Amino acid sequence: MAKYIAKRIITAIPLLLAITVLCFALMSLAPYDAVDTMIKPGTSAEVEELLRAKYGYDQPVYIQYLKWLQGILQGNFGYSIVTSQSISLDLSTRLVNTMILIIPSYLTAYVLAIVLGLVAGSHKNKWQDKLIDGFASVGISTPTFWVAMLLLYLFGYKLRVLPIIGMHTVGSEDSIVDFLRHFILPYTVLVIGFAPDLIRYVRSSTITQFSEDYVMVQTAYGATRTEIMFKHVCKNVLLPVITKLGMAMPMLITGAIITETIFSWPGIGPYFTTAVGGLDYPVVMAILLLSSAMVILGNLLADILCCLTDPRIKDMG
């Protein structure tokens, strides 16, 4: 077990390094750099050269990359060109706020998906399946921003029962009740956004398992559908569901950009959109790097969880 996990971790290291090269290369190929955002019409060539020297843009690309990578390894993502604030400090605060919103939302959707997906898959083509699958189909086809705007209009504007922006009311930062009132709307939007795809995934896995030969054998031996469900099908559905959980890791960074922006939630979303609009490349590179790294870490986590769930997997790797 330990050898399998160590092998997966060692394999992930060069992938993470390749991601840093790719992120930096893409930003270097952009038509503008960070200094261009600070140059105004009429700025002299001497001032532009000083700015490029100050931020290291006068050096070869590989030197810029090595210095940037050295800072990343030390936990230093540099400074925002627009605000001159430490990116690491901004991310540490905003990432926590994003996780506070994302983790409960995804876990709620995950639990709902397992329950509803198992019910739908075990009642294929019956009214339970048609109802749940219909809800999932509508949810997948409905844009998240439209759901957010609809809830904002209904509960924030018409009924005026819930606040529509921010994470706290000014002066009530320590109030749990005030936080929960701000939390309800973006949380609901994310649950509605996450759940449909997960439900379809669990439903598909459940239907596949019920079509396997072992179900027919168990039925022939007199096992009830409920016994087959909880003793066999649930265990076999667990592996692909765990893989889906691991692949959700990138959502901790970029899973709620639209929702956070609409509700002005002080997380990664508004920070990223502002950076893109202001050509704040150091911030954009930092967020892209974190999001890409989460994909690798998510795969690693899924491999480890699957190995712990089914020890036979380590013999296949």
PDB file of C-alpha atoms in Angstrom:
ATOM      1  CA  MET A   1       0.000   0.000   0.000  1.00  0.00           C
ATOM      2  CA  ALA A   2       2.704   2.496   1.023  1.00  0.00           C
ATOM      3  CA  LYS A   3       4.755   1.597  -2.065  1.00  0.00           C
ATOM      4  CA  TYR A   4       1.766   2.223  -4.341  1.00  0.00           C
ATOM      5  CA  ILE A   5       1.038   5.617  -2.743  1.00  0.00           C
ATOM      6  CA  ALA A   6       4.722   6.634  -2.899  1.00  0.00           C
ATOM      7  CA  LYS A   7       4.801   5.698  -6.589  1.00  0.00           C
ATOM      8  CA  ARG A   8       1.780   7.895  -7.296  1.00  0.00           C
ATOM      9  CA  ILE A   9       3.313  10.839  -5.403  1.00  0.00           C
ATOM     10  CA  ILE A  10       6.635  10.535  -7.260  1.00  0.00           C
ATOM     11  CA  THR A  11       4.761  10.440 -10.577  1.00  0.00           C
ATOM     12  CA  ALA A  12       2.879  13.630  -9.663  1.00  0.00           C
ATOM     13  CA  ILE A  13       6.056  15.702  -9.094  1.00  0.00           C
ATOM     14  CA  PRO A  14       7.158  16.018 -12.766  1.00  0.00           C
ATOM     15  CA  LEU A  15       3.555  16.748 -13.734  1.00  0.00           C
ATOM     16  CA  LEU A  16       3.438  19.646 -11.281  1.00  0.00           C
ATOM     17  CA  LEU A  17       6.724  20.951 -12.688  1.00  0.00           C
ATOM     18  CA  ALA A  18       5.359  20.686 -16.233  1.00  0.00           C
ATOM     19  CA  ILE A  19       2.309  22.681 -15.149  1.00  0.00           C
ATOM     20  CA  THR A  20       4.501  25.529 -13.890  1.00  0.00           C
ATOM     21  CA  VAL A  21       6.316  25.615 -17.258  1.00  0.00           C
ATOM     22  CA  LEU A  22       3.039  25.600 -19.188  1.00  0.00           C
ATOM     23  CA  CYS A  23       1.418  28.334 -17.065  1.00  0.00           C
ATOM     24  CA  PHE A  24       4.453  30.596 -17.331  1.00  0.00           C
ATOM     25  CA  ALA A  25       4.837  29.961 -21.072  1.00  0.00           C
ATOM     26  CA  LEU A  26       1.195  30.821 -21.789  1.00  0.00           C
ATOM     27  CA  MET A  27       1.479  34.081 -19.862  1.00  0.00           C
ATOM     28  CA  SER A  28       4.768  34.910 -21.629  1.00  0.00           C
ATOM     29  CA  LEU A  29       3.117  34.425 -25.027  1.00  0.00           C
ATOM     30  CA  ALA A  30       0.326  36.874 -24.196  1.00  0.00           C
ATOM     31  CA  PRO A  31       0.329  40.059 -26.324  1.00  0.00           C
ATOM     32  CA  TYR A  32       0.657  42.258 -23.225  1.00  0.00           C
ATOM     33  CA  ASP A  33       2.649  41.961 -20.034  1.00  0.00           C
ATOM     34  CA  ALA A  34       2.131  43.420 -16.570  1.00  0.00           C
ATOM     35  CA  VAL A  35       4.158  46.535 -17.313  1.00  0.00           C
ATOM     36  CA  ASP A  36       1.841  47.443 -20.203  1.00  0.00           C
ATOM     37  CA  THR A  37      -0.971  47.927 -17.671  1.00  0.00           C
ATOM     38  CA  MET A  38       1.073  50.600 -15.869  1.00  0.00           C
ATOM     39  CA  ILE A  39       2.197  52.526 -18.928  1.00  0.00           C
ATOM     40  CA  LYS A  40       0.045  55.507 -19.832  1.00  0.00           C
ATOM     41  CA  PRO A  41       0.020  57.466 -23.085  1.00  0.00           C
ATOM     42  CA  GLY A  42       3.037  59.736 -23.180  1.00  0.00           C
ATOM     43  CA  THR A  43       5.191  57.633 -20.859  1.00  0.00           C
ATOM     44  CA  SER A  44       8.829  57.956 -21.882  1.00  0.00           C
ATOM     45  CA  ALA A  45      10.911  54.994 -23.010  1.00  0.00           C
ATOM     46  CA  GLU A  46      13.258  55.526 -20.051  1.00  0.00           C
ATOM     47  CA  VAL A  47      10.405  55.108 -17.532  1.00  0.00           C
ATOM     48  CA  GLU A  48       9.177  52.007 -19.346  1.00  0.00           C
ATOM     49  CA  GLU A  49      12.668  50.489 -19.198  1.00  0.00           C
ATOM     50  CA  LEU A  50      12.910  51.246 -15.471  1.00  0.00           C
ATOM     51  CA  LEU A  51       9.572  49.568 -14.859  1.00  0.00           C
ATOM     52  CA  ARG A  52      10.597  46.494 -16.839  1.00  0.00           C
ATOM     53  CA  ALA A  53      13.858  46.311 -14.890  1.00  0.00           C
ATOM     54  CA  LYS A  54      11.988  46.711 -11.583  1.00  0.00           C
ATOM     55  CA  TYR A  55       9.696  43.753 -12.284  1.00  0.00           C
ATOM     56  CA  GLY A  56      12.332  41.641 -14.043  1.00  0.00           C
ATOM     57  CA  TYR A  57      10.859  41.816 -17.540  1.00  0.00           C
ATOM     58  CA  ASP A  58      14.202  42.940 -18.977  1.00  0.00           C
ATOM     59  CA  GLN A  59      15.737  39.521 -18.288  1.00  0.00           C
ATOM     60  CA  PRO A  60      15.554  36.386 -20.487  1.00  0.00           C
ATOM     61  CA  VAL A  61      12.382  34.352 -20.186  1.00  0.00           C
ATOM     62  CA  TYR A  62      14.099  31.365 -18.595  1.00  0.00           C
ATOM     63  CA  ILE A  63      15.587  33.597 -15.880  1.00  0.00           C
ATOM     64  CA  GLN A  64      12.138  35.072 -15.206  1.00  0.00           C
ATOM     65  CA  TYR A  65      10.732  31.539 -14.946  1.00  0.00           C
ATOM     66  CA  LEU A  66      13.426  30.304 -12.562  1.00  0.00           C
ATOM     67  CA  LYS A  67      12.946  33.294 -10.271  1.00  0.00           C
ATOM     68  CA  TRP A  68       9.169  32.846 -10.367  1.00  0.00           C
ATOM     69  CA  LEU A  69       9.508  29.112  -9.633  1.00  0.00           C
ATOM     70  CA  GLN A  70      11.885  29.834  -6.753  1.00  0.00           C
ATOM     71  CA  GLY A  71       9.307  32.170  -5.250  1.00  0.00           C
ATOM     72  CA  ILE A  72       6.533  29.570  -5.732  1.00  0.00           C
ATOM     73  CA  LEU A  73       8.594  26.927  -3.903  1.00  0.00           C
ATOM     74  CA  GLN A  74       9.016  29.378  -1.030  1.00  0.00           C
ATOM     75  CA  GLY A  75       5.290  30.103  -0.938  1.00  0.00           C
ATOM     76  CA  ASN A  76       5.751  33.535  -2.494  1.00  0.00           C
ATOM     77  CA  PHE A  77       3.575  34.202  -5.544  1.00  0.00           C
ATOM     78  CA  GLY A  78       4.850  37.749  -5.917  1.00  0.00           C
ATOM     79  CA  TYR A  79       2.824  40.951  -5.822  1.00  0.00           C
ATOM     80  CA  SER A  80      -0.232  42.152  -7.649  1.00  0.00           C
ATOM     81  CA  ILE A  81       0.564  44.701 -10.331  1.00  0.00           C
ATOM     82  CA  VAL A  82      -2.767  46.475  -9.809  1.00  0.00           C
ATOM     83  CA  THR A  83      -2.935  46.645  -5.995  1.00  0.00           C
ATOM     84  CA  SER A  84       0.743  46.032  -5.086  1.00  0.00           C
ATOM     85  CA  GLN A  85      -0.505  43.614  -2.411  1.00  0.00           C
ATOM     86  CA  SER A  86       1.077  40.242  -1.678  1.00  0.00           C
ATOM     87  CA  ILE A  87      -0.663  37.610  -3.794  1.00  0.00           C
ATOM     88  CA  SER A  88       0.042  34.913  -1.190  1.00  0.00           C
ATOM     89  CA  LEU A  89      -1.640  37.000   1.502  1.00  0.00           C
ATOM     90  CA  ASP A  90      -4.655  37.759  -0.696  1.00  0.00           C
ATOM     91  CA  LEU A  91      -5.019  34.109  -1.728  1.00  0.00           C
ATOM     92  CA  SER A  92      -4.737  32.829   1.847  1.00  0.00           C
ATOM     93  CA  THR A  93      -7.735  34.941   2.853  1.00  0.00           C
ATOM     94  CA  ARG A  94      -9.823  34.486  -0.277  1.00  0.00           C
ATOM     95  CA  LEU A  95      -9.115  30.763  -0.593  1.00  0.00           C
ATOM     96  CA  VAL A  96     -10.527  30.192   2.904  1.00  0.00           C
ATOM     97  CA  ASN A  97     -13.686  32.116   1.981  1.00  0.00           C
ATOM     98  CA  THR A  98     -14.067  30.061  -1.211  1.00  0.00           C
ATOM     99  CA  MET A  99     -13.600  26.795   0.667  1.00  0.00           C
ATOM    100  CA  ILE A 100     -16.180  27.847   3.272  1.00  0.00           C
ATOM    101  CA  LEU A 101     -18.669  28.146   0.419  1.00  0.00           C
ATOM    102  CA  ILE A 102     -17.554  25.284  -1.849  1.00  0.00           C
ATOM    103  CA  ILE A 103     -17.000  22.418   0.604  1.00  0.00           C
ATOM    104  CA  PRO A 104     -20.463  22.402   2.265  1.00  0.00           C
ATOM    105  CA  SER A 105     -22.137  22.932  -1.117  1.00  0.00           C
ATOM    106  CA  TYR A 106     -20.314  20.103  -2.853  1.00  0.00           C
ATOM    107  CA  LEU A 107     -20.669  17.670   0.064  1.00  0.00           C
ATOM    108  CA  THR A 108     -24.407  18.356   0.199  1.00  0.00           C
ATOM    109  CA  ALA A 109     -24.721  17.800  -3.545  1.00  0.00           C
ATOM    110  CA  TYR A 110     -22.544  14.682  -3.236  1.00  0.00           C
ATOM    111  CA  VAL A 111     -24.738  13.091  -0.556  1.00  0.00           C
ATOM    112  CA  LEU A 112     -27.918  13.993  -2.443  1.00  0.00           C
ATOM    113  CA  ALA A 113     -26.447  12.546  -5.632  1.00  0.00           C
ATOM    114  CA  ILE A 114     -25.577   9.234  -3.996  1.00  0.00           C
ATOM    115  CA  VAL A 115     -29.063   8.835  -2.517  1.00  0.00           C
ATOM    116  CA  LEU A 116     -31.017  10.023  -5.550  1.00  0.00           C
ATOM    117  CA  GLY A 117     -28.682   8.322  -8.045  1.00  0.00           C
ATOM    118  CA  LEU A 118     -29.042   4.961  -6.295  1.00  0.00           C
ATOM    119  CA  VAL A 119     -32.820   5.340  -6.145  1.00  0.00           C
ATOM    120  CA  ALA A 120     -33.034   6.286  -9.824  1.00  0.00           C
ATOM    121  CA  GLY A 121     -30.627   3.588 -10.988  1.00  0.00           C
ATOM    122  CA  SER A 122     -32.360   0.857  -8.994  1.00  0.00           C
ATOM    123  CA  HIS A 123     -35.768   1.857 -10.418  1.00  0.00           C
ATOM    124  CA  LYS A 124     -34.765   2.214 -14.059  1.00  0.00           C
ATOM    125  CA  ASN A 125     -37.590   3.533 -16.304  1.00  0.00           C
ATOM    126  CA  LYS A 126     -39.992   3.744 -13.365  1.00  0.00           C
ATOM    127  CA  TRP A 127     -41.572   6.945 -12.073  1.00  0.00           C
ATOM    128  CA  GLN A 128     -38.798   7.452  -9.488  1.00  0.00           C
ATOM    129  CA  ASP A 129     -36.155   7.260 -12.199  1.00  0.00           C
ATOM    130  CA  LYS A 130     -38.063   9.526 -14.585  1.00  0.00           C
ATOM    131  CA  LEU A 131     -38.628  12.149 -11.873  1.00  0.00           C
ATOM    132  CA  ILE A 132     -35.019  12.205 -10.645  1.00  0.00           C
ATOM    133  CA  ASP A 133     -33.500  11.985 -14.116  1.00  0.00           C
ATOM    134  CA  GLY A 134     -35.825  14.758 -15.303  1.00  0.00           C
ATOM    135  CA  PHE A 135     -34.670  17.004 -12.464  1.00  0.00           C
ATOM    136  CA  ALA A 136     -31.030  16.231 -13.310  1.00  0.00           C
ATOM    137  CA  SER A 137     -31.575  16.957 -17.004  1.00  0.00           C
ATOM    138  CA  VAL A 138     -33.194  20.314 -16.263  1.00  0.00           C
ATOM    139  CA  GLY A 139     -30.435  21.158 -13.782  1.00  0.00           C
ATOM    140  CA  ILE A 140     -27.648  20.361 -16.244  1.00  0.00           C
ATOM    141  CA  SER A 141     -29.251  22.475 -18.974  1.00  0.00           C
ATOM    142  CA  THR A 142     -29.900  25.467 -16.700  1.00  0.00           C
ATOM    143  CA  PRO A 143     -27.050  28.008 -16.486  1.00  0.00           C
ATOM    144  CA  THR A 144     -25.795  28.642 -12.965  1.00  0.00           C
ATOM    145  CA  PHE A 145     -25.823  32.411 -13.425  1.00  0.00           C
ATOM    146  CA  TRP A 146     -29.507  32.297 -14.399  1.00  0.00           C
ATOM    147  CA  VAL A 147     -30.389  30.378 -11.222  1.00  0.00           C
ATOM    148  CA  ALA A 148     -28.348  32.877  -9.192  1.00  0.00           C
ATOM    149  CA  MET A 149     -30.076  35.883 -10.756  1.00  0.00           C
ATOM    150  CA  LEU A 150     -33.497  34.271 -10.273  1.00  0.00           C
ATOM    151  CA  LEU A 151     -32.882  33.642  -6.560  1.00  0.00           C
ATOM    152  CA  LEU A 152     -31.438  37.131  -6.161  1.00  0.00           C
ATOM    153  CA  TYR A 153     -34.528  38.674  -7.692  1.00  0.00           C
ATOM    154  CA  LEU A 154     -36.991  36.522  -5.743  1.00  0.00           C
ATOM    155  CA  PHE A 155     -35.478  36.404  -2.239  1.00  0.00           C
ATOM    156  CA  GLY A 156     -33.324  39.511  -2.296  1.00  0.00           C
ATOM    157  CA  TYR A 157     -35.369  42.023  -4.280  1.00  0.00           C
ATOM    158  CA  LYS A 158     -39.025  40.969  -4.199  1.00  0.00           C
ATOM    159  CA  LEU A 159     -39.326  39.278  -0.800  1.00  0.00           C
ATOM    160  CA  ARG A 160     -36.325  41.041   0.786  1.00  0.00           C
ATOM    161  CA  VAL A 161     -35.758  38.166   3.219  1.00  0.00           C
ATOM    162  CA  LEU A 162     -32.085  37.504   2.430  1.00  0.00           C
ATOM    163  CA  PRO A 163     -29.090  39.755   1.691  1.00  0.00           C
ATOM    164  CA  ILE A 164     -27.832  39.616  -1.880  1.00  0.00           C
ATOM    165  CA  ILE A 165     -24.145  40.577  -1.700  1.00  0.00           C
ATOM    166  CA  GLY A 166     -21.128  39.959   0.466  1.00  0.00           C
ATOM    167  CA  MET A 167     -20.286  37.530   3.216  1.00  0.00           C
ATOM    168  CA  HIS A 168     -21.214  39.733   6.172  1.00  0.00           C
ATOM    169  CA  THR A 169     -23.144  42.879   6.897  1.00  0.00           C
ATOM    170  CA  VAL A 170     -20.820  45.728   7.827  1.00  0.00           C
ATOM    171  CA  GLY A 171     -20.487  45.744  11.608  1.00  0.00           C
ATOM    172  CA  SER A 172     -21.793  42.170  11.973  1.00  0.00           C
ATOM    173  CA  GLU A 173     -18.664  40.249  11.002  1.00  0.00           C
ATOM    174  CA  ASP A 174     -18.822  38.152  14.197  1.00  0.00           C
ATOM    175  CA  SER A 175     -22.487  37.216  13.862  1.00  0.00           C
ATOM    176  CA  ILE A 176     -23.078  33.599  12.807  1.00  0.00           C
ATOM    177  CA  VAL A 177     -26.721  34.329  12.021  1.00  0.00           C
ATOM    178  CA  ASP A 178     -25.733  37.170   9.697  1.00  0.00           C
ATOM    179  CA  PHE A 179     -23.173  34.919   7.974  1.00  0.00           C
ATOM    180  CA  LEU A 180     -25.749  32.167   7.459  1.00  0.00           C
ATOM    181  CA  ARG A 181     -28.215  34.649   5.928  1.00  0.00           C
ATOM    182  CA  HIS A 182     -25.531  35.664   3.391  1.00  0.00           C
ATOM    183  CA  PHE A 183     -24.505  32.036   2.902  1.00  0.00           C
ATOM    184  CA  ILE A 184     -27.910  30.568   2.002  1.00  0.00           C
ATOM    185  CA  LEU A 185     -28.308  31.945  -1.535  1.00  0.00           C
ATOM    186  CA  PRO A 186     -24.841  31.154  -2.984  1.00  0.00           C
ATOM    187  CA  TYR A 187     -24.903  27.785  -1.188  1.00  0.00           C
ATOM    188  CA  THR A 188     -28.253  26.910  -2.774  1.00  0.00           C
ATOM    189  CA  VAL A 189     -27.072  27.979  -6.220  1.00  0.00           C
ATOM    190  CA  LEU A 190     -23.957  25.796  -5.973  1.00  0.00           C
ATOM    191  CA  VAL A 191     -25.876  22.764  -4.709  1.00  0.00           C
ATOM    192  CA  ILE A 192     -28.269  23.109  -7.640  1.00  0.00           C
ATOM    193  CA  GLY A 193     -25.268  23.499  -9.954  1.00  0.00           C
ATOM    194  CA  PHE A 194     -23.254  20.541  -8.621  1.00  0.00           C
ATOM    195  CA  ALA A 195     -25.987  17.971  -7.938  1.00  0.00           C
ATOM    196  CA  PRO A 196     -27.448  17.189 -11.417  1.00  0.00           C
ATOM    197  CA  ASP A 197     -24.211  15.994 -12.997  1.00  0.00           C
ATOM    198  CA  LEU A 198     -23.355  13.922  -9.917  1.00  0.00           C
ATOM    199  CA  ILE A 199     -26.847  12.370  -9.883  1.00  0.00           C
ATOM    200  CA  ARG A 200     -26.529  11.302 -13.523  1.00  0.00           C
ATOM    201  CA  TYR A 201     -23.083   9.874 -12.781  1.00  0.00           C
ATOM    202  CA  VAL A 202     -24.264   7.768  -9.822  1.00  0.00           C
ATOM    203  CA  ARG A 203     -27.405   6.718 -11.705  1.00  0.00           C
ATOM    204  CA  SER A 204     -25.364   5.513 -14.675  1.00  0.00           C
ATOM    205  CA  SER A 205     -22.989   3.553 -12.424  1.00  0.00           C
ATOM    206  CA  THR A 206     -25.921   1.977 -10.569  1.00  0.00           C
ATOM    207  CA  ILE A 207     -27.648   0.890 -13.788  1.00  0.00           C
ATOM    208  CA  THR A 208     -24.377  -0.618 -15.011  1.00  0.00           C
ATOM    209  CA  GLN A 209     -23.974  -2.616 -11.799  1.00  0.00           C
ATOM    210  CA  PHE A 210     -27.546  -3.941 -11.916  1.00  0.00           C
ATOM    211  CA  SER A 211     -26.838  -5.276 -15.411  1.00  0.00           C
ATOM    212  CA  GLU A 212     -23.859  -7.339 -14.218  1.00  0.00           C
ATOM    213  CA  ASP A 213     -23.997 -11.134 -13.961  1.00  0.00           C
ATOM    214  CA  TYR A 214     -23.497 -11.216 -10.195  1.00  0.00           C
ATOM    215  CA  VAL A 215     -26.870  -9.503  -9.708  1.00  0.00           C
ATOM    216  CA  MET A 216     -28.548 -12.256 -11.723  1.00  0.00           C
ATOM    217  CA  VAL A 217     -26.749 -14.901  -9.646  1.00  0.00           C
ATOM    218  CA  GLN A 218     -27.752 -13.270  -6.364  1.00  0.00           C
ATOM    219  CA  THR A 219     -31.362 -13.031  -7.565  1.00  0.00           C
ATOM    220  CA  ALA A 220     -31.311 -16.707  -8.494  1.00  0.00           C
ATOM    221  CA  TYR A 221     -30.172 -17.536  -4.972  1.00  0.00           C
ATOM    222  CA  GLY A 222     -33.198 -15.700  -3.583  1.00  0.00           C
ATOM    223  CA  ALA A 223     -31.597 -12.416  -2.515  1.00  0.00           C
ATOM    224  CA  THR A 224     -33.976  -9.465  -2.401  1.00  0.00           C
ATOM    225  CA  ARG A 225     -33.370  -6.311  -4.413  1.00  0.00           C
ATOM    226  CA  THR A 226     -32.657  -4.391  -1.198  1.00  0.00           C
ATOM    227  CA  GLU A 227     -30.036  -6.935  -0.105  1.00  0.00           C
ATOM    228  CA  ILE A 228     -28.358  -6.820  -3.504  1.00  0.00           C
ATOM    229  CA  MET A 229     -28.376  -3.028  -3.384  1.00  0.00           C
ATOM    230  CA  PHE A 230     -26.744  -2.570   0.019  1.00  0.00           C
ATOM    231  CA  LYS A 231     -24.489  -5.645   0.088  1.00  0.00           C
ATOM    232  CA  HIS A 232     -23.111  -5.533  -3.450  1.00  0.00           C
ATOM    233  CA  VAL A 233     -24.200  -2.687  -5.729  1.00  0.00           C
ATOM    234  CA  CYS A 234     -23.400   0.146  -3.295  1.00  0.00           C
ATOM    235  CA  LYS A 235     -19.863  -1.152  -2.783  1.00  0.00           C
ATOM    236  CA  ASN A 236     -19.198  -1.381  -6.510  1.00  0.00           C
ATOM    237  CA  VAL A 237     -20.718   2.031  -7.213  1.00  0.00           C
ATOM    238  CA  LEU A 238     -18.452   3.500  -4.518  1.00  0.00           C
ATOM    239  CA  LEU A 239     -15.250   3.323  -6.601  1.00  0.00           C
ATOM    240  CA  PRO A 240     -16.303   5.564  -9.518  1.00  0.00           C
ATOM    241  CA  VAL A 241     -18.027   7.904  -7.043  1.00  0.00           C
ATOM    242  CA  ILE A 242     -14.771   8.228  -5.073  1.00  0.00           C
ATOM    243  CA  THR A 243     -12.965   9.027  -8.317  1.00  0.00           C
ATOM    244  CA  LYS A 244     -15.495  11.781  -8.944  1.00  0.00           C
ATOM    245  CA  LEU A 245     -14.789  13.165  -5.462  1.00  0.00           C
ATOM    246  CA  GLY A 246     -11.072  13.327  -6.172  1.00  0.00           C
ATOM    247  CA  MET A 247     -11.661  15.111  -9.467  1.00  0.00           C
ATOM    248  CA  ALA A 248     -13.622  17.778  -7.585  1.00  0.00           C
ATOM    249  CA  MET A 249     -10.426  19.155  -6.015  1.00  0.00           C
ATOM    250  CA  PRO A 250      -9.996  21.944  -8.631  1.00  0.00           C
ATOM    251  CA  MET A 251     -13.396  23.277  -7.557  1.00  0.00           C
ATOM    252  CA  LEU A 252     -11.767  24.462  -4.333  1.00  0.00           C
ATOM    253  CA  ILE A 253     -10.060  27.130  -6.455  1.00  0.00           C
ATOM    254  CA  THR A 254     -12.267  27.879  -9.465  1.00  0.00           C
ATOM    255  CA  GLY A 255     -15.512  26.009  -8.776  1.00  0.00           C
ATOM    256  CA  ALA A 256     -17.558  29.071  -7.872  1.00  0.00           C
ATOM    257  CA  ILE A 257     -16.118  31.925  -9.937  1.00  0.00           C
ATOM    258  CA  ILE A 258     -19.478  32.902 -11.463  1.00  0.00           C
ATOM    259  CA  THR A 259     -21.489  32.461  -8.267  1.00  0.00           C
ATOM    260  CA  GLU A 260     -18.955  34.315  -6.119  1.00  0.00           C
ATOM    261  CA  THR A 261     -18.828  37.172  -8.616  1.00  0.00           C
ATOM    262  CA  ILE A 262     -22.622  37.498  -8.784  1.00  0.00           C
ATOM    263  CA  PHE A 263     -23.020  37.487  -4.995  1.00  0.00           C
ATOM    264  CA  SER A 264     -19.828  39.529  -4.392  1.00  0.00           C
ATOM    265  CA  TRP A 265     -18.577  36.735  -2.147  1.00  0.00           C
ATOM    266  CA  PRO A 266     -14.988  37.682  -1.143  1.00  0.00           C
ATOM    267  CA  GLY A 267     -13.387  34.538  -2.564  1.00  0.00           C
ATOM    268  CA  ILE A 268     -11.202  33.553  -5.501  1.00  0.00           C
ATOM    269  CA  GLY A 269     -13.920  34.333  -8.077  1.00  0.00           C
ATOM    270  CA  PRO A 270     -14.035  38.147  -7.914  1.00  0.00           C
ATOM    271  CA  TYR A 271     -10.266  38.225  -7.364  1.00  0.00           C
ATOM    272  CA  PHE A 272      -9.672  36.230 -10.562  1.00  0.00           C
ATOM    273  CA  THR A 273     -12.133  38.161 -12.742  1.00  0.00           C
ATOM    274  CA  THR A 274     -10.678  41.474 -11.558  1.00  0.00           C
ATOM    275  CA  ALA A 275      -7.149  40.238 -12.326  1.00  0.00           C
ATOM    276  CA  VAL A 276      -8.130  39.135 -15.833  1.00  0.00           C
ATOM    277  CA  GLY A 277      -9.840  42.458 -16.522  1.00  0.00           C
ATOM    278  CA  GLY A 278      -6.846  44.413 -15.223  1.00  0.00           C
ATOM    279  CA  LEU A 279      -4.219  42.257 -17.007  1.00  0.00           C
ATOM    280  CA  ASP A 280      -2.778  41.425 -13.587  1.00  0.00           C
ATOM    281  CA  TYR A 281      -0.673  38.522 -14.878  1.00  0.00           C
ATOM    282  CA  PRO A 282       1.024  37.524 -11.602  1.00  0.00           C
ATOM    283  CA  VAL A 283      -2.404  36.943 -10.014  1.00  0.00           C
ATOM    284  CA  VAL A 284      -3.724  35.107 -13.078  1.00  0.00           C
ATOM    285  CA  MET A 285      -0.658  32.836 -13.161  1.00  0.00           C
ATOM    286  CA  ALA A 286      -0.945  32.074  -9.443  1.00  0.00           C
ATOM    287  CA  ILE A 287      -4.610  31.069  -9.694  1.00  0.00           C
ATOM    288  CA  LEU A 288      -4.090  29.032 -12.873  1.00  0.00           C
ATOM    289  CA  LEU A 289      -1.162  27.241 -11.221  1.00  0.00           C
ATOM    290  CA  LEU A 290      -3.172  26.424  -8.093  1.00  0.00           C
ATOM    291  CA  SER A 291      -6.141  25.218 -10.130  1.00  0.00           C
ATOM    292  CA  SER A 292      -3.949  23.036 -12.357  1.00  0.00           C
ATOM    293  CA  ALA A 293      -2.086  21.644  -9.356  1.00  0.00           C
ATOM    294  CA  MET A 294      -5.427  20.725  -7.800  1.00  0.00           C
ATOM    295  CA  VAL A 295      -6.182  18.569 -10.858  1.00  0.00           C
ATOM    296  CA  ILE A 296      -2.999  16.565 -10.226  1.00  0.00           C
ATOM    297  CA  LEU A 297      -3.629  16.383  -6.486  1.00  0.00           C
ATOM    298  CA  GLY A 298      -7.244  15.394  -7.123  1.00  0.00           C
ATOM    299  CA  ASN A 299      -6.142  12.478  -9.297  1.00  0.00           C
ATOM    300  CA  LEU A 300      -3.612  11.497  -6.653  1.00  0.00           C
ATOM    301  CA  LEU A 301      -6.252  11.643  -3.923  1.00  0.00           C
ATOM    302  CA  ALA A 302      -8.674   9.589  -6.030  1.00  0.00           C
ATOM    303  CA  ASP A 303      -5.986   6.935  -6.625  1.00  0.00           C
ATOM    304  CA  ILE A 304      -5.207   6.715  -2.913  1.00  0.00           C
ATOM    305  CA  LEU A 305      -8.867   6.554  -1.863  1.00  0.00           C
ATOM    306  CA  CYS A 306      -9.625   3.894  -4.474  1.00  0.00           C
ATOM    307  CA  CYS A 307      -6.606   1.904  -3.303  1.00  0.00           C
ATOM    308  CA  LEU A 308      -7.796   2.093   0.298  1.00  0.00           C
ATOM    309  CA  THR A 309     -11.306   1.071  -0.769  1.00  0.00           C
ATOM    310  CA  ASP A 310     -10.190  -1.778  -3.041  1.00  0.00           C
ATOM    311  CA  PRO A 311      -6.642  -3.074  -2.235  1.00  0.00           C
ATOM    312  CA  ARG A 312      -6.612  -5.030  -5.520  1.00  0.00           C
ATOM    313  CA  ILE A 313      -5.991  -1.757  -7.375  1.00  0.00           C
ATOM    314  CA  LYS A 314      -2.429  -1.469  -6.076  1.00  0.00           C
ATOM    315  CA  ASP A 315      -1.550  -4.728  -7.856  1.00  0.00           C
ATOM    316  CA  MET A 316      -2.778  -3.208 -11.127  1.00  0.00           C
ATOM    317  CA  GLY A 317      -0.619  -0.062 -10.782  1.00  0.00           C
TER     318      GLY A 317
END
